[in-house]
PDB file of C-alpha atoms and ligand atoms in Angstrom:
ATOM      1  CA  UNK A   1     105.312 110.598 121.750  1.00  0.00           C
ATOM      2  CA  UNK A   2     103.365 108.815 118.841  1.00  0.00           C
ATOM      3  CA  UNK A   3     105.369 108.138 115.849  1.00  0.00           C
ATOM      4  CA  UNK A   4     103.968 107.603 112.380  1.00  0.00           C
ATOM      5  CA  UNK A   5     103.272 104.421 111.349  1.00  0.00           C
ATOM      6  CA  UNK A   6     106.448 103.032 109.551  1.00  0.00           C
ATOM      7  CA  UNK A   7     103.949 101.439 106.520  1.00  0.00           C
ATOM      8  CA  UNK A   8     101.695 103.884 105.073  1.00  0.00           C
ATOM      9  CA  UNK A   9     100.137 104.595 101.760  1.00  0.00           C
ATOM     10  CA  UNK A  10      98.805 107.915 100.900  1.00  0.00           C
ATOM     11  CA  UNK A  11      96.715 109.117  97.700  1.00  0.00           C
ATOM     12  CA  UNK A  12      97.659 105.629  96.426  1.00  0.00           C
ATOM     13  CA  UNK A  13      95.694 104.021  93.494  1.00  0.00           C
ATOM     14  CA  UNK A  14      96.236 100.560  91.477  1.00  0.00           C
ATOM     15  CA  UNK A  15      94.929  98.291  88.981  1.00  0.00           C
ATOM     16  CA  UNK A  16      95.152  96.257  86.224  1.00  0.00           C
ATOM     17  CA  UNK A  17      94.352  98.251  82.961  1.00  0.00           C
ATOM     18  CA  UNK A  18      95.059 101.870  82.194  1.00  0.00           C
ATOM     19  CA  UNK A  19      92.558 104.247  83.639  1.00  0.00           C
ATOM     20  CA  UNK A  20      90.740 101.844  85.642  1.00  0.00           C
ATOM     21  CA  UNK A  21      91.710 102.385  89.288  1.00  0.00           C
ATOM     22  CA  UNK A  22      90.723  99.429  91.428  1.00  0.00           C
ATOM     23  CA  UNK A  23      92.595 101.492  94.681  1.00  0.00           C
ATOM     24  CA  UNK A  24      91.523 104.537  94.247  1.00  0.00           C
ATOM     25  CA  UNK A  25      93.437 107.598  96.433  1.00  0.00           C
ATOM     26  CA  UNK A  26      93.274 105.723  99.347  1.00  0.00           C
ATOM     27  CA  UNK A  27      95.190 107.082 102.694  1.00  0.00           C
ATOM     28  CA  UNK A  28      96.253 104.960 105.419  1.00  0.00           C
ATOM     29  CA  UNK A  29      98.975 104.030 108.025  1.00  0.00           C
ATOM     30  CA  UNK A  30      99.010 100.521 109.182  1.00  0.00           C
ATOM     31  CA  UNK A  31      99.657 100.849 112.699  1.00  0.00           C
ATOM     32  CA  UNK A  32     103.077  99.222 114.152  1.00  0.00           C
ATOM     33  CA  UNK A  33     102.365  96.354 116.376  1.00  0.00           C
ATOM     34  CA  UNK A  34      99.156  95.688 115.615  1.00  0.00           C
ATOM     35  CA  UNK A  35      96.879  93.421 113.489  1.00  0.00           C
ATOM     36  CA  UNK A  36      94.550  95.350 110.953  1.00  0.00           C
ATOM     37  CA  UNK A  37      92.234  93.303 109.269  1.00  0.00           C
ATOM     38  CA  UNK A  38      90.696  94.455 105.567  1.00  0.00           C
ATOM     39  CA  UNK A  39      87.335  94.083 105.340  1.00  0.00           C
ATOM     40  CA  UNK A  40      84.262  94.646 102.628  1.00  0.00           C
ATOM     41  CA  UNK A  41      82.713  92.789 100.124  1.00  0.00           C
ATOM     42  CA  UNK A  42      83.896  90.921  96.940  1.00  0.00           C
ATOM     43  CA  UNK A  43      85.752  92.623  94.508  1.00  0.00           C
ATOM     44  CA  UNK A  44      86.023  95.784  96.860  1.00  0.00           C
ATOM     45  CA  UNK A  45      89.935  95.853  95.834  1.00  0.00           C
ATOM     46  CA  UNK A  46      91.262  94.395  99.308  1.00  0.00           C
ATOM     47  CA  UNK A  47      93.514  92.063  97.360  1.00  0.00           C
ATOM     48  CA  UNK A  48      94.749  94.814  95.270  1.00  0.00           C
ATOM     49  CA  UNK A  49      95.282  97.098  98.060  1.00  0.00           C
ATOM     50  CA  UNK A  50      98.280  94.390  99.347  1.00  0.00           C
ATOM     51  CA  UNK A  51      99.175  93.328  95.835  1.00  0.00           C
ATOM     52  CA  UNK A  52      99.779  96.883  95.157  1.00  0.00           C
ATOM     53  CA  UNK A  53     101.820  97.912  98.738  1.00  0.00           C
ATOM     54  CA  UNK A  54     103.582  95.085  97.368  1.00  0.00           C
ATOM     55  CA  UNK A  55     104.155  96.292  94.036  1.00  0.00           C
ATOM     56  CA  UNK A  56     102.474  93.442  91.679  1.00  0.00           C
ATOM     57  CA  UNK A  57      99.121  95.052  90.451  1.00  0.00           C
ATOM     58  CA  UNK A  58     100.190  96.598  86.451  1.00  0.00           C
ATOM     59  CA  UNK A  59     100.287 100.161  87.610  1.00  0.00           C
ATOM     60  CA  UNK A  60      99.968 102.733  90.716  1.00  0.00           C
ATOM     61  CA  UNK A  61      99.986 106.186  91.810  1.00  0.00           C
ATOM     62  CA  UNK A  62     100.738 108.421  95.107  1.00  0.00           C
ATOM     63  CA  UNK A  63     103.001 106.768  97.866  1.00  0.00           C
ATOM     64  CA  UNK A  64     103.848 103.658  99.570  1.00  0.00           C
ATOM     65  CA  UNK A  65     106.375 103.962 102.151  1.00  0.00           C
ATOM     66  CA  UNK A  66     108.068 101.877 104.511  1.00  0.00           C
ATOM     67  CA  UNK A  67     109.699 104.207 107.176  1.00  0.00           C
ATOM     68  CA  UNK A  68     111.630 106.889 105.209  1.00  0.00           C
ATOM     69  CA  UNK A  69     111.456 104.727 102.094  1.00  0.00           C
ATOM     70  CA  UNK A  70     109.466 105.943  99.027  1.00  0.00           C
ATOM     71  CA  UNK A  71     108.867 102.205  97.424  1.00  0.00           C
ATOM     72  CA  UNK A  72     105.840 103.090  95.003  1.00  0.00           C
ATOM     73  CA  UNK A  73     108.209 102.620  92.088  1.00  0.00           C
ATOM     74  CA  UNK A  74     110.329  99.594  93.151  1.00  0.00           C
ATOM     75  CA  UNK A  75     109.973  96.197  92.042  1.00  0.00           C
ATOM     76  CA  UNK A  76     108.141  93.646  94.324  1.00  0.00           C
ATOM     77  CA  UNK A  77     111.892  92.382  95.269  1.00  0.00           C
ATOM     78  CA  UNK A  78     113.155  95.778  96.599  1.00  0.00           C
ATOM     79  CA  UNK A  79     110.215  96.487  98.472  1.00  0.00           C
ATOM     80  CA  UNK A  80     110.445  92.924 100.149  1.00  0.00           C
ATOM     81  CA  UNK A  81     114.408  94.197 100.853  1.00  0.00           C
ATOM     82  CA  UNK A  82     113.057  97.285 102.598  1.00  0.00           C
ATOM     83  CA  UNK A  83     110.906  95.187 104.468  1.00  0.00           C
ATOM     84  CA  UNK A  84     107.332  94.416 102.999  1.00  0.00           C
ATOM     85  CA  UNK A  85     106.443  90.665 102.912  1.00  0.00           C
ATOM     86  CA  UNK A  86     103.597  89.709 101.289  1.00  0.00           C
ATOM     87  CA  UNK A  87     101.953  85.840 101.707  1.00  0.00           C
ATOM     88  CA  UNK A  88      99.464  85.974  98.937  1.00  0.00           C
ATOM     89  CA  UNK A  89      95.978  84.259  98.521  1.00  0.00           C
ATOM     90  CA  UNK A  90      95.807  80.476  98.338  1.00  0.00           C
ATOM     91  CA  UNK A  91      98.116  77.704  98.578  1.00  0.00           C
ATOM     92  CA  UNK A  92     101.722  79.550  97.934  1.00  0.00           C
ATOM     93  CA  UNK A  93     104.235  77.294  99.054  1.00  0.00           C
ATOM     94  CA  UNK A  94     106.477  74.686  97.157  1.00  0.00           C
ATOM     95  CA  UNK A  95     104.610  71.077  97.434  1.00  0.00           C
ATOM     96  CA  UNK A  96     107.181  68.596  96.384  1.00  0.00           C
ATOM     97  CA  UNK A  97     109.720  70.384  98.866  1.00  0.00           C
ATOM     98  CA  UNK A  98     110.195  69.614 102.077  1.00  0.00           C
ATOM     99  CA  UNK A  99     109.333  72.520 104.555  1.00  0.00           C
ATOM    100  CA  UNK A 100     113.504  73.436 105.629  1.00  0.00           C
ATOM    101  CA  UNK A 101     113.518  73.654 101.901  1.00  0.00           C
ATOM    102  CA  UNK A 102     110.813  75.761 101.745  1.00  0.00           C
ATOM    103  CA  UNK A 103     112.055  78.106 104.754  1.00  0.00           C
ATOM    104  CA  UNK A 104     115.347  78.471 102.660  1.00  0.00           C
ATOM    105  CA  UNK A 105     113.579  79.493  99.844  1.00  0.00           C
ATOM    106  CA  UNK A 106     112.414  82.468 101.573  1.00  0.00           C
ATOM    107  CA  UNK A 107     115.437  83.188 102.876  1.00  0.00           C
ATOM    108  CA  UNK A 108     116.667  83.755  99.482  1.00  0.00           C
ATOM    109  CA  UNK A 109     116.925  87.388  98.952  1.00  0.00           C
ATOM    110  CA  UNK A 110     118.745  87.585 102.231  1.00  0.00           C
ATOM    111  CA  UNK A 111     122.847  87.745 102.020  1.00  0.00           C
ATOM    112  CA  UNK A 112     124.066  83.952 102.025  1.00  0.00           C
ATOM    113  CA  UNK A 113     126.049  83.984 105.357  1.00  0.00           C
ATOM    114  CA  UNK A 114     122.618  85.563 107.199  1.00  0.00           C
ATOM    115  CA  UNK A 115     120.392  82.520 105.583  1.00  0.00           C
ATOM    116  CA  UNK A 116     121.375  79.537 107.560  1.00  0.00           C
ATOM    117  CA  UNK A 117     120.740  81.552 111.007  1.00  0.00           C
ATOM    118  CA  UNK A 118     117.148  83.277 110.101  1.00  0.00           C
ATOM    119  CA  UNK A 119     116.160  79.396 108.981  1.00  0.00           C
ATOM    120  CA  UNK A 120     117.060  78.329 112.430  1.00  0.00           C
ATOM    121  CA  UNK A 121     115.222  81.104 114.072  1.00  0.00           C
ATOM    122  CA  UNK A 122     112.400  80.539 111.826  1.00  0.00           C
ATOM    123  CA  UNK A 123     112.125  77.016 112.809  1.00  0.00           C
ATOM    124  CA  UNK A 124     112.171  78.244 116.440  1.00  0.00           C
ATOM    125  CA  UNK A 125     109.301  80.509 116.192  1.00  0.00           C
ATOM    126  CA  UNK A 126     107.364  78.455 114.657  1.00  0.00           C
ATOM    127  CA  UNK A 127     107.774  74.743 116.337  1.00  0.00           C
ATOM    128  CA  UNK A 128     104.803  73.020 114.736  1.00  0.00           C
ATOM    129  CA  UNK A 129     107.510  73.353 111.778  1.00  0.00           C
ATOM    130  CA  UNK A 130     110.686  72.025 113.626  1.00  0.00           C
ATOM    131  CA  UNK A 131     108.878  68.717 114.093  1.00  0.00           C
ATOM    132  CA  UNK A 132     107.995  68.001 110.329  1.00  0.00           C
ATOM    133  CA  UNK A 133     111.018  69.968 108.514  1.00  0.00           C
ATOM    134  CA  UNK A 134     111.923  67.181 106.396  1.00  0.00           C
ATOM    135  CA  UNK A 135     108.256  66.385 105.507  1.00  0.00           C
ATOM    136  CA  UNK A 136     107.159  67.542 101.810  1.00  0.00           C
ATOM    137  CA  UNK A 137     105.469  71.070 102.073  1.00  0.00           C
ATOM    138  CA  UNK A 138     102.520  69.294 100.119  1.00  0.00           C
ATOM    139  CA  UNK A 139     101.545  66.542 102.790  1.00  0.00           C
ATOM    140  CA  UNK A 140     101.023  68.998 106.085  1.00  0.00           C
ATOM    141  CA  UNK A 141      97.526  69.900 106.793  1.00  0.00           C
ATOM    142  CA  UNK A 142      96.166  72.913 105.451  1.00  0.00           C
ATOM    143  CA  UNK A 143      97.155  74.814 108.712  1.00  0.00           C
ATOM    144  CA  UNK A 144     100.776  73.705 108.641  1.00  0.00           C
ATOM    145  CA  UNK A 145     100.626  74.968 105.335  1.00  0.00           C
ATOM    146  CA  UNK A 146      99.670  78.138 105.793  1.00  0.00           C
ATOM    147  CA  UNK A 147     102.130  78.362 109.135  1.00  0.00           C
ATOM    148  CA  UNK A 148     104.538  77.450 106.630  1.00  0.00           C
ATOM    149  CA  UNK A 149     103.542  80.434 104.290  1.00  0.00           C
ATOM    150  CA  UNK A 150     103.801  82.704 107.444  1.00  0.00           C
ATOM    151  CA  UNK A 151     107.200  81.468 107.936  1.00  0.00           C
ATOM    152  CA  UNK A 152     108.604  81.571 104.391  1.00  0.00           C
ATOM    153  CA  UNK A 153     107.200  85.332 104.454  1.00  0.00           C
ATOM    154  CA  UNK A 154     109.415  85.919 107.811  1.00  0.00           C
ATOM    155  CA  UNK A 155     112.606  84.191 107.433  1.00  0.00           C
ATOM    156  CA  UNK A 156     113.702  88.102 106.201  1.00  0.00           C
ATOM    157  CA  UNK A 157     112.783  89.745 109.182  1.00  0.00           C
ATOM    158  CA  UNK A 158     110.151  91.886 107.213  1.00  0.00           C
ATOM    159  CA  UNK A 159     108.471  95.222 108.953  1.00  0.00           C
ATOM    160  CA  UNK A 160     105.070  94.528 107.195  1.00  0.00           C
ATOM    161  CA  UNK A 161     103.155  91.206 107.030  1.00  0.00           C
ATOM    162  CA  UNK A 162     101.116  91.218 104.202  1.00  0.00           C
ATOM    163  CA  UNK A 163      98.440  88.438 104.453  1.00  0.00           C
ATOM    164  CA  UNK A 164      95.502  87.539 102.115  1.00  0.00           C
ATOM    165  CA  UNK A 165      92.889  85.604 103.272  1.00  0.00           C
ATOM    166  CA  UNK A 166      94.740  83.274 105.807  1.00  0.00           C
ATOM    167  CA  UNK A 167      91.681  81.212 107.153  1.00  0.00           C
ATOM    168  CA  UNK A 168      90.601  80.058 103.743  1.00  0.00           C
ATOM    169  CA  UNK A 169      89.951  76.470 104.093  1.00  0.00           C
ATOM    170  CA  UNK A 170      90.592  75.560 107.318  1.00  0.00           C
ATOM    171  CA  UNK A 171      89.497  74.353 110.346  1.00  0.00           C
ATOM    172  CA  UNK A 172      87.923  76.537 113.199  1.00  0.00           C
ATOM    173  CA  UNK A 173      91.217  75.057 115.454  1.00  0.00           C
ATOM    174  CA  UNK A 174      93.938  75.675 112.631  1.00  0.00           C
ATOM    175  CA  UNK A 175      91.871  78.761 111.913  1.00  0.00           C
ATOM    176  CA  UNK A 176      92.264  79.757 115.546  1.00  0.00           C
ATOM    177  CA  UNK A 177      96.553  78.900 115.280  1.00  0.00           C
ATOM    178  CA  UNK A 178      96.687  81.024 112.604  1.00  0.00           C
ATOM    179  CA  UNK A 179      95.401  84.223 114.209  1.00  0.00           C
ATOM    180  CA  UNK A 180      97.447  83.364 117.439  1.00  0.00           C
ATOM    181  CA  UNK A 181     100.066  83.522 115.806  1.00  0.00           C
ATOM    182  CA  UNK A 182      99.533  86.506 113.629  1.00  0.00           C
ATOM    183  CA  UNK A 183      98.507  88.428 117.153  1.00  0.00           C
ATOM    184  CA  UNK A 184     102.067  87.200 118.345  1.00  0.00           C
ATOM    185  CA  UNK A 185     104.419  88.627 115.069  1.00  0.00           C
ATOM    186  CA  UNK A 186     102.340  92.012 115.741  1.00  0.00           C
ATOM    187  CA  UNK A 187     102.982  91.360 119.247  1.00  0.00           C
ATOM    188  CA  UNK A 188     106.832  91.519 118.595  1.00  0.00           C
ATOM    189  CA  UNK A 189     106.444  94.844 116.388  1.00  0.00           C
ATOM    190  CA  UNK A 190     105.496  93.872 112.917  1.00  0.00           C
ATOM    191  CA  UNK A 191     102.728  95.800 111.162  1.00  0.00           C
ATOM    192  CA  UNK A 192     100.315  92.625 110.365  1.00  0.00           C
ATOM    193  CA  UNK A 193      98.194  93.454 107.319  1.00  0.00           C
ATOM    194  CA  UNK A 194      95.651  90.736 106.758  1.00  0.00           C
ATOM    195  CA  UNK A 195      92.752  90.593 104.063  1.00  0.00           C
ATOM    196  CA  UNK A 196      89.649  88.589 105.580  1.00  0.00           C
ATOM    197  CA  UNK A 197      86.552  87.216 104.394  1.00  0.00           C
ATOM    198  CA  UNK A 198      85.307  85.371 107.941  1.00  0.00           C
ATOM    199  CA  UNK A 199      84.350  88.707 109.391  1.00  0.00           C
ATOM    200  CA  UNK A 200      84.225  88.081 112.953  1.00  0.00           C
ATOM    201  CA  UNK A 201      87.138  85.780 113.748  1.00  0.00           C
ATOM    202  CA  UNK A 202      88.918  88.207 111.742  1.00  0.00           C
ATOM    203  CA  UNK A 203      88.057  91.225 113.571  1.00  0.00           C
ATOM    204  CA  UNK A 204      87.949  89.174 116.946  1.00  0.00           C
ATOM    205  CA  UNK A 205      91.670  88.302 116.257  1.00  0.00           C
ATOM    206  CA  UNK A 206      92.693  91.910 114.992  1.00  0.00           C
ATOM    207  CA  UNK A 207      93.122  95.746 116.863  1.00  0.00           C
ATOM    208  CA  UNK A 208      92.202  97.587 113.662  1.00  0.00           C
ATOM    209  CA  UNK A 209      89.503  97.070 111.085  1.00  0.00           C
ATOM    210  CA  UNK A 210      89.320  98.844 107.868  1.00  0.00           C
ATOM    211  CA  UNK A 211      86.236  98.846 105.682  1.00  0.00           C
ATOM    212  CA  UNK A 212      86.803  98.915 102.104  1.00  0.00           C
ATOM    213  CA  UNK A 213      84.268  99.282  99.446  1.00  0.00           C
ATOM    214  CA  UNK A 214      84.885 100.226  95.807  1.00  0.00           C
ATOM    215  CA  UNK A 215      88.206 100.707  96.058  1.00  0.00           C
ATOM    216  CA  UNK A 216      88.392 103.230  98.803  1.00  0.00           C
ATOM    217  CA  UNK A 217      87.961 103.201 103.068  1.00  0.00           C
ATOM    218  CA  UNK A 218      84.546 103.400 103.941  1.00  0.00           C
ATOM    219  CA  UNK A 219      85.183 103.598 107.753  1.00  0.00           C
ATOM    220  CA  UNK A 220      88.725 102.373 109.856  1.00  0.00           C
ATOM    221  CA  UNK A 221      88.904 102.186 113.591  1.00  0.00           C
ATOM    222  CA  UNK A 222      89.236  99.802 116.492  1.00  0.00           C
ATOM    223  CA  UNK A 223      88.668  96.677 115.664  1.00  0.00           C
ATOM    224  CA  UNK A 224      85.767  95.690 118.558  1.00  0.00           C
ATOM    225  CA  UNK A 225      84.003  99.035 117.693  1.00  0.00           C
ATOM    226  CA  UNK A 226      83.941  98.095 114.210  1.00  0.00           C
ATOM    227  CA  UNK A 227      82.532  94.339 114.396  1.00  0.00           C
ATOM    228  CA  UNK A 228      80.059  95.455 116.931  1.00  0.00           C
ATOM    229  CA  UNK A 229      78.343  98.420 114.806  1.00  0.00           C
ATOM    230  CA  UNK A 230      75.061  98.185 113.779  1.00  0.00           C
ATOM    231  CA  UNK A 231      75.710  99.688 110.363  1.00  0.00           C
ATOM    232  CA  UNK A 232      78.688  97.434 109.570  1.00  0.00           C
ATOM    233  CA  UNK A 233      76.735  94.366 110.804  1.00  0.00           C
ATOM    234  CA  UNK A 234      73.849  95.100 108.633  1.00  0.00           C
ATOM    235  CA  UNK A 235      75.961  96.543 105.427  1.00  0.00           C
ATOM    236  CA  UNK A 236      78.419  94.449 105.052  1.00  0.00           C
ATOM    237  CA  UNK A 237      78.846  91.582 107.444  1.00  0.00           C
ATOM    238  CA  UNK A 238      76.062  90.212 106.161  1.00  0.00           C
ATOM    239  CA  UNK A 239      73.727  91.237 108.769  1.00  0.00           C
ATOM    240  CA  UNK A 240      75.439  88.571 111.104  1.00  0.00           C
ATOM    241  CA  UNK A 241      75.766  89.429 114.662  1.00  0.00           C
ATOM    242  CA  UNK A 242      79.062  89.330 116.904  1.00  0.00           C
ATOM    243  CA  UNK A 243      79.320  85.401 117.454  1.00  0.00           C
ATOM    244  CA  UNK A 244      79.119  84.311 121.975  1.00  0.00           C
ATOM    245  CA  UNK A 245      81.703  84.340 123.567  1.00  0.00           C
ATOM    246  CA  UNK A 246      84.135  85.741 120.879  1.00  0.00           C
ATOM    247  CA  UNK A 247      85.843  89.136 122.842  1.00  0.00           C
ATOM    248  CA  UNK A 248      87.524  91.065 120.538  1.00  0.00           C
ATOM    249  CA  UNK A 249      91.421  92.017 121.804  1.00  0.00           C
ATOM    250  CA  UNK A 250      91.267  95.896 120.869  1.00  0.00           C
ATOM    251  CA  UNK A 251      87.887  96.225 123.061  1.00  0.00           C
ATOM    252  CA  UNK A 252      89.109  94.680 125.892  1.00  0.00           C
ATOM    253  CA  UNK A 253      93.125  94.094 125.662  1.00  0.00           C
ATOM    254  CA  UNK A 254      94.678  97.728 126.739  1.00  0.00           C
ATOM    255  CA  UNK A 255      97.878  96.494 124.675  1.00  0.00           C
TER     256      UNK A 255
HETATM  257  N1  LIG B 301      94.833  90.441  87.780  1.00  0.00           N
HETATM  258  C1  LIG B 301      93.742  91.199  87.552  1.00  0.00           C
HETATM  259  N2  LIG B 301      93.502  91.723  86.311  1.00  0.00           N
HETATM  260  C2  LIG B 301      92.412  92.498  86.063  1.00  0.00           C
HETATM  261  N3  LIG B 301      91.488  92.808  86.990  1.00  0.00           N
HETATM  262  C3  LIG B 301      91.655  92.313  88.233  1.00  0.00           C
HETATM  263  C4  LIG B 301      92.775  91.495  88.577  1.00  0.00           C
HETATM  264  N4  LIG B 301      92.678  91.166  89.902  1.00  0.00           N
HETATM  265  C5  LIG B 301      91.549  91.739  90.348  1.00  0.00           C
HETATM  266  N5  LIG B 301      90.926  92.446  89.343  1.00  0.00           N
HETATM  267  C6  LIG B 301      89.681  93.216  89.475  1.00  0.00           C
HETATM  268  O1  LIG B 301      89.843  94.142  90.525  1.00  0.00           O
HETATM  269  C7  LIG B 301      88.638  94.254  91.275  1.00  0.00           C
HETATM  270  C8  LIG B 301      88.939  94.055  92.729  1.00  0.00           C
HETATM  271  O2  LIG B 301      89.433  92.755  92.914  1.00  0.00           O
HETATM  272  P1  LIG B 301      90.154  92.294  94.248  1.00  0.00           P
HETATM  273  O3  LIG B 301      91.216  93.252  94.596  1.00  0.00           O
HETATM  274  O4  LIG B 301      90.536  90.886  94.057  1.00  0.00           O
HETATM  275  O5  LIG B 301      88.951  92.436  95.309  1.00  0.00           O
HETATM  276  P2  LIG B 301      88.723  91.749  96.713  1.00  0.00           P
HETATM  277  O6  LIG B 301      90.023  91.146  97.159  1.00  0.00           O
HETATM  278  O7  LIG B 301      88.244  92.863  97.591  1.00  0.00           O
HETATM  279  O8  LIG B 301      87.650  90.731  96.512  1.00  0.00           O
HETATM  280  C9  LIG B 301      87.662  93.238  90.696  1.00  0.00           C
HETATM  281  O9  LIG B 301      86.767  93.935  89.853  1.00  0.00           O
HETATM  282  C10 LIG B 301      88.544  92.307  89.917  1.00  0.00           C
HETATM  283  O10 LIG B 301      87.870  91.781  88.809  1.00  0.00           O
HETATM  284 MG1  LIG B 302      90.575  89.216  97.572  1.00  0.00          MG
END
């Protein structure tokens, strides 16, 4: 039997100044397990969109929920308790701090006797971390760094990854660890959520795509059908076609 998606937002709108929805009644549930990349063009409100699941745009309407949780009205700290985690655009970690202080950092909110062990398991998942923990945050490459970010956002075990633009800046290779490793906290349940600007590794890397434009979903659907439409090549992929040799997982991968 299919169950609803545990993170969904219905008739939800956001934005910045009174009256000016920059969401605007948008409906969706972020399927469990499962990448789903945000797509459209500049200023189409896909950073809003997460900003506002996670409760930091000035105001919203309609629902966010979690599960059974209503969080619409909760501050960004409650609704990372119920079990949204949100790594935001750009560099976001602490740069004069090494990365175990980093990783306790963002096990902060959890109880105190619970931090120690979800540090431990963090470092575990993520062993590209274990070998520099007492390195400063600021001196990894740009892919450590945003493994890092991944981590910090996971040490509390969240239900929803929240992730804005991951792959900006980096190499194709870290580029490439990045969405591995995204596929793999889907892979183990989570409800990935990730804004993304490079198109087709995005999509490649991802079982859902959602279109946004203006504030709203143009189109949603499997991620391989998506990249590989004519319309959404010419509209707004920039015309570009699906890159050789890059299969995307939802066309092929029964998973
Ligand atoms: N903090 C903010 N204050 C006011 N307006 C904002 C703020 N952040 C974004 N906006 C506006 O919201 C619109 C959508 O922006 P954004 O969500 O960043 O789009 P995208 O991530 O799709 O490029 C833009 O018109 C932008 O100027
Ligand atoms: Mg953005």
């Amino acid at each position: 039997m299919r169950t609803e998606p545990r993170l969904r937002v219905s008739a939800f709108s956001a934005g910045y100044l009174a009256d000016v929805p920059i969401v605007n009644e948008l409906t969706h549930g972020f399927a469990d397990g499962s990448v789903t990349t945000i797509v459209g063009p500049n200023g189409a409100g896909k950073s809003s969109l997460l900003n506002g699941i996670y409760g930091l745009t000035r105001w919203s309407t309609g629902s966010v929920r979690i599960g059974d949780l209503e969080v619409r009205r909760m501050p960004a700290w409650k609704r990372l308790k119920a079990g949204i985690s949100l790594v935001p655009q750009g560099r976001c970690n602490f740069p004069q701090m090494t990365v175990l202080e980093n990783l306790r950092l963002g096990a902060y909110t959890l109880p105190r006797n619970e931090r120690s062990a979800a540090v431990a398991e963090a470092l575990d998942e993520f062993p590209a971390l274990a070998t520099c923990r007492t390195r400063a945050a600021g001196n990894l490459s740009g892919g450590q760094q945003q493994l890092l970010e991944i981590a910090m956002a996971m040490v509390v075990r969240p239900q929803a990854l929240l992730i804005d633009e991951p792959s900006l800046g980096l190499s194709p290779k870290a580029r490439c660890q990045v969405f591995d490793k995204l596929q793999e906290i889907a892979a183990g349940g989570v409800s990935v959520v990730m804004v993304e600007q490079n198109v087709v590794e995005g999509l490649a890397a991802s079982d859902v795509a959602v279109v946004m434009t203006d504030g709203r979903i143009h189109r949603n659907g499997p991620a391989g059908e998506i990249l590989n439409d004519p319309e959404m090549k010419n509209v707004f992929l920039g015309g570009r076609p699906a890159a050789a040799g890059i299969r995307s997982r939802s066309a092929g991968d029964p998973r």
